[in-house]
CSV table of C-alpha atoms in Angstrom, one decimal:
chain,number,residue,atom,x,y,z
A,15,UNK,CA,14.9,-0.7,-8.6
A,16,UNK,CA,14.7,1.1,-5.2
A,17,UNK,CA,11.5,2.2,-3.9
A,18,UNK,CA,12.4,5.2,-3.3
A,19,UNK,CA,13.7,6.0,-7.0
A,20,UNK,CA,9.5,6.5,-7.3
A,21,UNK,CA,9.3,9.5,-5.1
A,22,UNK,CA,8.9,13.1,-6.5
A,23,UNK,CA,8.0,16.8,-4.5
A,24,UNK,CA,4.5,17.6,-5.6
A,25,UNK,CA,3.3,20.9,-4.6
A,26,UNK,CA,-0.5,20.3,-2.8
A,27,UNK,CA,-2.3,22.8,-4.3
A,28,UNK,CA,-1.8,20.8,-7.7
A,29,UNK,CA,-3.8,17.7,-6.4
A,30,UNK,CA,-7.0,18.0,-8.1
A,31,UNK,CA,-10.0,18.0,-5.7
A,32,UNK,CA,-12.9,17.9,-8.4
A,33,UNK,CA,-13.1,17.2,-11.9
A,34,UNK,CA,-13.4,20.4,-14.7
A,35,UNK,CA,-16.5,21.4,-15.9
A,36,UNK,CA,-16.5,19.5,-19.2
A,37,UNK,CA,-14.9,16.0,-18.9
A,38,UNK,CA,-12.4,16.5,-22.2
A,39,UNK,CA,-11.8,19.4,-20.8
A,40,UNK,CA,-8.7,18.9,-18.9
A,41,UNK,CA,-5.7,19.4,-20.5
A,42,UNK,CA,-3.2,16.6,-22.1
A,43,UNK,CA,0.3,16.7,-22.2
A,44,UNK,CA,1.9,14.8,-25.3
A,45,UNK,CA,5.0,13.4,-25.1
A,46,UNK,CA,6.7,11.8,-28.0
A,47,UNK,CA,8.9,8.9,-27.5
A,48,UNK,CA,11.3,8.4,-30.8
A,49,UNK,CA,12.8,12.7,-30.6
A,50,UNK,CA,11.4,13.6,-26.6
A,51,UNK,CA,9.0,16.7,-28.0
A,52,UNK,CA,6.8,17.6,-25.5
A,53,UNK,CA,3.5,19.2,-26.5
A,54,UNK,CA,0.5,20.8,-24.4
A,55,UNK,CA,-3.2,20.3,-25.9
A,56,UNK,CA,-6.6,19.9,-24.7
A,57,UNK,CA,-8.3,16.6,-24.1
A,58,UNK,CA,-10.8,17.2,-26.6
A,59,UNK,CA,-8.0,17.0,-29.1
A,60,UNK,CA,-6.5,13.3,-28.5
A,61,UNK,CA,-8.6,12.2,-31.7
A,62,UNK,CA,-5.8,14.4,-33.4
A,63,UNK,CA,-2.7,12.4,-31.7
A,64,UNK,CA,-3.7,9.1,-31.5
A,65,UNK,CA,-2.8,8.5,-35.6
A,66,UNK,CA,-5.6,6.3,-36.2
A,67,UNK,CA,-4.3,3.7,-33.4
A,68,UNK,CA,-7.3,1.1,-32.0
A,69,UNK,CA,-7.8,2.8,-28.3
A,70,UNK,CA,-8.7,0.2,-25.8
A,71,UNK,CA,-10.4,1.0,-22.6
A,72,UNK,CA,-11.4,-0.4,-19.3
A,73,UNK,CA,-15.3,-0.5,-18.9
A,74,UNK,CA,-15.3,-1.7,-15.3
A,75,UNK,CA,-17.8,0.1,-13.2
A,76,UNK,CA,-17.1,1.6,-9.5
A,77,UNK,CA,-18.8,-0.5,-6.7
A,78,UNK,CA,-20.4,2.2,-3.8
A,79,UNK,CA,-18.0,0.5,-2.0
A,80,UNK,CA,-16.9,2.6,0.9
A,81,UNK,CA,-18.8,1.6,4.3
A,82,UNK,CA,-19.0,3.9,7.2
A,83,UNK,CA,-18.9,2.6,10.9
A,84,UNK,CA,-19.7,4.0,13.9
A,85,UNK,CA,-18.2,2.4,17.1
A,86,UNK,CA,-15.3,2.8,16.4
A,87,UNK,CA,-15.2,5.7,14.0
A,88,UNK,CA,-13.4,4.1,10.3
A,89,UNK,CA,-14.8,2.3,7.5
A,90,UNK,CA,-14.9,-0.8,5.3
A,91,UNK,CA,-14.0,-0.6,2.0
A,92,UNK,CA,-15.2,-3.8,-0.1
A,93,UNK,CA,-12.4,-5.1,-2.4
A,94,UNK,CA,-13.9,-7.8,-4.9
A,95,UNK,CA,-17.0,-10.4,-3.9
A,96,UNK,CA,-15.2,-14.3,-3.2
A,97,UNK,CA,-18.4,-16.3,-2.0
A,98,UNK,CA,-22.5,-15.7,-1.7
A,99,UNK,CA,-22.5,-12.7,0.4
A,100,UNK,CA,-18.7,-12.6,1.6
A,101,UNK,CA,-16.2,-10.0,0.2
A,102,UNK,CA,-12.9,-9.6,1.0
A,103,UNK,CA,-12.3,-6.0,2.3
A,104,UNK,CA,-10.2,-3.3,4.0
A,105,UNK,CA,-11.6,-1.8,7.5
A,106,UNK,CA,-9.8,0.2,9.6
A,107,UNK,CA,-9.0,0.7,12.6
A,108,UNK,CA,-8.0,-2.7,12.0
A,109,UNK,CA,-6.6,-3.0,15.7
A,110,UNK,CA,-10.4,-2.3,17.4
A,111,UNK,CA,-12.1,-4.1,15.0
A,112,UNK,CA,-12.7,-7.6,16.1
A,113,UNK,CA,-13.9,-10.8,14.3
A,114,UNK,CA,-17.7,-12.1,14.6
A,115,UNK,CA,-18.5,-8.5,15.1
A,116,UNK,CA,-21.4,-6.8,13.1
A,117,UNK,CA,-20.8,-2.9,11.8
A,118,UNK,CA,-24.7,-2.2,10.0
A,119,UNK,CA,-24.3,-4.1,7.2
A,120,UNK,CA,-20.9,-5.6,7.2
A,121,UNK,CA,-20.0,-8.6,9.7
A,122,UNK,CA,-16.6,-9.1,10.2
A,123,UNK,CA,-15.6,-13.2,9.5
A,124,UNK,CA,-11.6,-13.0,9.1
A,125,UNK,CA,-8.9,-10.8,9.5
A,126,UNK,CA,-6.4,-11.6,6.2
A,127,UNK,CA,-3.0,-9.6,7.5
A,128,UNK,CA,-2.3,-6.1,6.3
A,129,UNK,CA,-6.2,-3.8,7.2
A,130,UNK,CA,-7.5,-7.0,5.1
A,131,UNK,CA,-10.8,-8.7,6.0
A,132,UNK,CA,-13.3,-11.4,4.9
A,133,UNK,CA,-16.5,-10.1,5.3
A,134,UNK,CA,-20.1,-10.8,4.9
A,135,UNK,CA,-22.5,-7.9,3.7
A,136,UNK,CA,-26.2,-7.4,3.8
A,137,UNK,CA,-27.8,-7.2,0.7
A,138,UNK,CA,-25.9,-5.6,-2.6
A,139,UNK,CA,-23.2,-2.8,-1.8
A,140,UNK,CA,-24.7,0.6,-1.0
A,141,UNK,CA,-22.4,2.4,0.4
A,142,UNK,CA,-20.5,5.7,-0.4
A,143,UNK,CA,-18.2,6.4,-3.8
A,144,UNK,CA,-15.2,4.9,-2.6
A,145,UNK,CA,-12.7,8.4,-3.4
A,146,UNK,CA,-9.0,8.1,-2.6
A,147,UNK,CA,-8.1,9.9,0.9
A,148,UNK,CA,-6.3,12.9,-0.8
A,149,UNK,CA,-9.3,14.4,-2.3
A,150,UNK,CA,-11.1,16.1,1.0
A,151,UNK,CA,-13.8,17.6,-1.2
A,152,UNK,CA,-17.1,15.8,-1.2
A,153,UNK,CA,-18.4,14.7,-4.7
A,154,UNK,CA,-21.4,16.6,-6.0
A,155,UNK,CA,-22.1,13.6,-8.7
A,156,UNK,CA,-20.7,10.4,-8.3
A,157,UNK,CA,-21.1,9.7,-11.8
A,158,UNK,CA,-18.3,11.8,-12.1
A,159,UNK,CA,-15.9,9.2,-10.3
A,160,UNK,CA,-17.4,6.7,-12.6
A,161,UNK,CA,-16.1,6.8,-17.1
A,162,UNK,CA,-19.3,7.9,-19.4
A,163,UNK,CA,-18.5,3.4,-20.8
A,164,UNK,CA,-18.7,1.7,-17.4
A,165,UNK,CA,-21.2,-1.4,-17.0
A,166,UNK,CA,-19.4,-3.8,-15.3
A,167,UNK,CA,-19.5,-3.3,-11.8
A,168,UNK,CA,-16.6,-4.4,-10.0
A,169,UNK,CA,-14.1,-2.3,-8.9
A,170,UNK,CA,-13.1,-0.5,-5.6
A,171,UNK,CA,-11.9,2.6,-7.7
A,172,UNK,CA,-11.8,4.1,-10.9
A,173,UNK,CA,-9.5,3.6,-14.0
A,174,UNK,CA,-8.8,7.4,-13.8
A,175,UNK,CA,-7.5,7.8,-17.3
A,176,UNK,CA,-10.3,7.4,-18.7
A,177,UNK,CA,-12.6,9.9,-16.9
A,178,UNK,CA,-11.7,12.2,-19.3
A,179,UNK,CA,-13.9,10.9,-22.0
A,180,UNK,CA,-17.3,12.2,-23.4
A,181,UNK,CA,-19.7,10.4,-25.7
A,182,UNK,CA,-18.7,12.5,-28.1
A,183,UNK,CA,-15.1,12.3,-27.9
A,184,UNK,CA,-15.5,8.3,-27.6
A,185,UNK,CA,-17.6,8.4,-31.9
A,186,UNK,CA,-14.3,9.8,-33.1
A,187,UNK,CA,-11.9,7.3,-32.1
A,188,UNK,CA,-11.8,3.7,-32.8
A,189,UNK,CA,-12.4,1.7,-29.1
A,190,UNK,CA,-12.4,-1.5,-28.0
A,191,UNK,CA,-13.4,-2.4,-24.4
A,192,UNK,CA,-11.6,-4.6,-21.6
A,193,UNK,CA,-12.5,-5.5,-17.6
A,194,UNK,CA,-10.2,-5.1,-15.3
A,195,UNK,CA,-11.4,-4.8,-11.5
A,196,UNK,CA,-9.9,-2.4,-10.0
A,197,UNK,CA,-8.7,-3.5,-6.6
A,198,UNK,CA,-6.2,-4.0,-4.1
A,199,UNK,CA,-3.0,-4.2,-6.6
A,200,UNK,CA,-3.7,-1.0,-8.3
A,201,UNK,CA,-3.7,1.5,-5.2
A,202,UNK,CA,-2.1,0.0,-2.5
A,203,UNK,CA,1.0,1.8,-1.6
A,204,UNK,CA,4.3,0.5,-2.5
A,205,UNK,CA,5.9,-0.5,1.4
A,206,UNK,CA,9.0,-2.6,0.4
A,207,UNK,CA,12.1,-1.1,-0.1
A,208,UNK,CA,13.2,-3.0,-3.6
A,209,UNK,CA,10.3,-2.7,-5.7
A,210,UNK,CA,10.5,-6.1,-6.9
A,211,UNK,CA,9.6,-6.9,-3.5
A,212,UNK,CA,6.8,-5.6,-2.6
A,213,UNK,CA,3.3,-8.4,-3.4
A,214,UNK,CA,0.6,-8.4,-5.8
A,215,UNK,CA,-2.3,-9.8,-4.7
A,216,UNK,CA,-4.1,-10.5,-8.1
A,217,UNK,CA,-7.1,-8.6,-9.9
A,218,UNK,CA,-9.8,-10.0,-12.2
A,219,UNK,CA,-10.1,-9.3,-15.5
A,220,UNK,CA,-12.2,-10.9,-18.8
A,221,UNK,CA,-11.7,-10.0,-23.0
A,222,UNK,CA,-14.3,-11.2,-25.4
A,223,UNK,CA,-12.5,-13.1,-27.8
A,224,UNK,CA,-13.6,-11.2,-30.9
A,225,UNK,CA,-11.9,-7.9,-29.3
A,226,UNK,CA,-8.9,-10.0,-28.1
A,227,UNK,CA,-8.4,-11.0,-31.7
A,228,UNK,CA,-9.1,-7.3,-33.3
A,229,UNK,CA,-6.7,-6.0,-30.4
A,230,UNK,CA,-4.4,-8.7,-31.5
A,231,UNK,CA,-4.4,-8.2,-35.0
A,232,UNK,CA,-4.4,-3.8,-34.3
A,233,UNK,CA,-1.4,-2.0,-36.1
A,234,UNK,CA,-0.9,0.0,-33.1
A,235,UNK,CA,-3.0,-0.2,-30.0
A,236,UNK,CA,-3.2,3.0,-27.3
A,237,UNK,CA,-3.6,1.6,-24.1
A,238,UNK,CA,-6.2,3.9,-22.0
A,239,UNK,CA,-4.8,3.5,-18.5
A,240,UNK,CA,-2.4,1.4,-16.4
A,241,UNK,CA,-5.3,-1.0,-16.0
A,242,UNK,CA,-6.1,-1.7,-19.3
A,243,UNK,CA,-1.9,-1.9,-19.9
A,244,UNK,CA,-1.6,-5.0,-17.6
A,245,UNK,CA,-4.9,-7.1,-19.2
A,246,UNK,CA,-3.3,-6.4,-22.5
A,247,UNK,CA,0.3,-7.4,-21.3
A,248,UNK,CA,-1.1,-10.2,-19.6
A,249,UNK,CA,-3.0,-11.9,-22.8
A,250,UNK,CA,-0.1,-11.2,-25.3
A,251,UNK,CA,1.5,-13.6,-22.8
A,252,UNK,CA,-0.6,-15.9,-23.7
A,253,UNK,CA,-2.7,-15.8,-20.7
A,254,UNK,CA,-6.4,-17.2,-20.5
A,255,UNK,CA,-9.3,-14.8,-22.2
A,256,UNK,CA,-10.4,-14.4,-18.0
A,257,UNK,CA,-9.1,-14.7,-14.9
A,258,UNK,CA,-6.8,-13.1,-12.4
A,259,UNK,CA,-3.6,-10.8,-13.2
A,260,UNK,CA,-0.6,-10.3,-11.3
A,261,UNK,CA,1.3,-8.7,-13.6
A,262,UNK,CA,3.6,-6.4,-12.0
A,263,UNK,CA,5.1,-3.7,-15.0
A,264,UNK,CA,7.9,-2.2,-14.2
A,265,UNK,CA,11.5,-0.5,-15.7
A,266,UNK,CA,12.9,-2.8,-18.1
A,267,UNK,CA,9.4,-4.7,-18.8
A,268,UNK,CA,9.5,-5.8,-22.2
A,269,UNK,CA,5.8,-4.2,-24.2
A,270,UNK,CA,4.5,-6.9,-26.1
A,271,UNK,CA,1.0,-5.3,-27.2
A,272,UNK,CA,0.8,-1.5,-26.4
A,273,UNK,CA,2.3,0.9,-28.7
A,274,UNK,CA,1.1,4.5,-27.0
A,275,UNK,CA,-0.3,4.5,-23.4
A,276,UNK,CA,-2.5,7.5,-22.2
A,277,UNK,CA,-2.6,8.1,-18.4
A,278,UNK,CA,-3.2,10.5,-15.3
A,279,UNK,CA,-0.4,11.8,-13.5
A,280,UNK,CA,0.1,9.1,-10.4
A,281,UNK,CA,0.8,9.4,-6.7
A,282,UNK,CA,4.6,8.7,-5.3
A,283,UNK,CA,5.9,4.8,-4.6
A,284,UNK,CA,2.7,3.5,-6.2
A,285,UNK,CA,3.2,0.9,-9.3
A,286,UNK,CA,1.1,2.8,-11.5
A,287,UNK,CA,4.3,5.3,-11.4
A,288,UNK,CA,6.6,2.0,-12.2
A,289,UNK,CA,4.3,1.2,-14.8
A,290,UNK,CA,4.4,5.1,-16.4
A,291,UNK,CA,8.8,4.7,-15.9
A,292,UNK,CA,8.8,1.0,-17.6
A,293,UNK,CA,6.8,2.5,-20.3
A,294,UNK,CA,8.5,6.1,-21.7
A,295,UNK,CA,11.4,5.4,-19.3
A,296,UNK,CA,12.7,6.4,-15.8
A,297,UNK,CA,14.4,9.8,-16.6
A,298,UNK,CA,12.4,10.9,-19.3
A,299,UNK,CA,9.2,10.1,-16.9
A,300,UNK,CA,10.8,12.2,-14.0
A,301,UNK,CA,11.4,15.2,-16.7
A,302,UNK,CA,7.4,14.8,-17.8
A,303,UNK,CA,6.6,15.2,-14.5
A,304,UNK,CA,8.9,18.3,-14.0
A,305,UNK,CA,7.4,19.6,-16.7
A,306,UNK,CA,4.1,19.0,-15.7
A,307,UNK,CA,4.7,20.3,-12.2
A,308,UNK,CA,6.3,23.2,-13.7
A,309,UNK,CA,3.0,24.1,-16.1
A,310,UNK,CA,1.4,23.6,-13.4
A,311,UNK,CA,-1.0,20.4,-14.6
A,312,UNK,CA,-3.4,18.7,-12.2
A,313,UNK,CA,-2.6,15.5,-10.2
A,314,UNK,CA,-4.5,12.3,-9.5
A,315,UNK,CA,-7.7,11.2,-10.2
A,316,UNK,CA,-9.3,14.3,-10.9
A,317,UNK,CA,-6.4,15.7,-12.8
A,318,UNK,CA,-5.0,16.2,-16.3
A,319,UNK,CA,-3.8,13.4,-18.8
A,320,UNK,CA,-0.8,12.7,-20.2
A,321,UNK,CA,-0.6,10.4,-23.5
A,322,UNK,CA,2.5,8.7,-24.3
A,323,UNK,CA,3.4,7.6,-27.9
């Protein structure tokens, strides 16, 4: 598949700069695989569509992540922690940015190819909510970049579907929980022209056994975001209960474990896209996102939800 065959005209004004009021809500656009009806509800009512599937989330937890630096004016983005005290992170601008040097609390040890860096931090990270470039409004709460179930911190972003969830909401459905790390893989950009091309880099992930075993056993199993889709992919391939994932889902992938998938609406040539295509399938994706466009839904990380089943 090309790269470019993940491209699509977004008009700006639908890129969601803040989240609504009241998490659930946003709206959700159903889409029904088996006859291609399309329906358009609230959040609050997914308890309504998901017919009584086990809903699995991703309960990883957003690390303040994003470092400012002076001289020169960027930043430093930590990735995921490899050593005592040494993460592997993006900084930019890469080219003025030398090894050995110190930026407040980061120190610069290695540059790994590609804006990536080994670097040593100062203490735990305490840094800014690390919020995609497209979203130029600043944060009033950061909580709100964080889901109501996150305790693991890890991650260098947020799984966005499930932002849309309230305490409430959550006692009405049947949930299991999953970690996935949100890091490098999920947002990086898709550069090579064949998408089978373009590297993974890997992202950690761990399942207690009892919930691998319910999820296993589930008579249908919504998957609640693309993250939470690749750690469930990845152990119905009989993949170790923690580790690293490279998975890379895309058109023709053959599902093993989820039966519904429930998403946000994702950015151009990225693999969450691919993931979205392999899933309901290439045209019938690029029609929900006409449609979408066309109703004039939110995009992004602050936007609506789509649920797939």
């Amino acid at each position: 598949m090309k790269s470019s065959e993940l491209d699509y005209d977004l008009p700006p004004e639908l890129i969601a700069q803040h989240p609504v009021a009241r998490r659930d809500a946003s709206r959700l656009l159903v889409y029904e695989r088996a006859g291609g009806a399309i329906r358009h509800r609230s959040f609050s009512e997914l308890p309504e569509e998901t017919g009584g599937a086990l809903v699995v989330v991703n309960d990883t937890r957003v690390v303040p992540a994003r470092i400012p630096i002076e001289q020169p004016k960027g930043e430093v983005l930590l990735l995921e922690p490899v050593g005592e005290g040494v993460w592997e992170a993006l900084a930019r601008p890469t080219r003025r940015l030398r090894p050995g040097r110190r930026y407040g609390p980061v120190e610069l040890l290695e540059h790994l190819g590609e804006g990536r860096w080994r670097v040593r931090l100062e203490g735990e990270p305490a840094g800014e909510a690390p919020l995609p470039p497209y979203i130029t409004e600043r944060l009033a709460d950061p909580e709100r970049y964080q889901t109501v179930y996150a305790r693991a911190a890890g991650s260098a972003a947020a799984p966005t579907a499930g932002l849309h969830f309230t305490p409430e909401l959550l006692a009405r459905l049947d949930v299991e929980h999953v970690t996935l790390h949100v890091g490098l893989d999920t947002f990086r950009p898709i550069s090579a022209d064949e998408l089978a091309d373009h590297p993974l880099h890997g992202e950690r992930y761990e399942v207690a056994a009892a919930v691998w075993e319910r999820i296993r056993r589930a008579e249908r199993v919504l998957a609640v975001g693309t993250t939470t889709v690749r750690v469930l992919e990845t152990l119905a391939r009989g993949s170790p209960l923690s580790g690293r994932t490279d998975l890379f889902v895309m058109p023709e992938f053959d599902f093993r474990r989820v039966d519904a998938l429930l998403t946000n609406f994702h950015l151009p040539r990225s693999t969450l896209l691919a993931l979205v295509m392999a899933f309901a399938g290439v045209e019938e994706t690029r029609r929900l996102y006409r449609v979408a466009i066309d109703e004039r839904y939110r995009f992004y990380s602050f936007g609506d939800a789509m649920l797939i089943r």
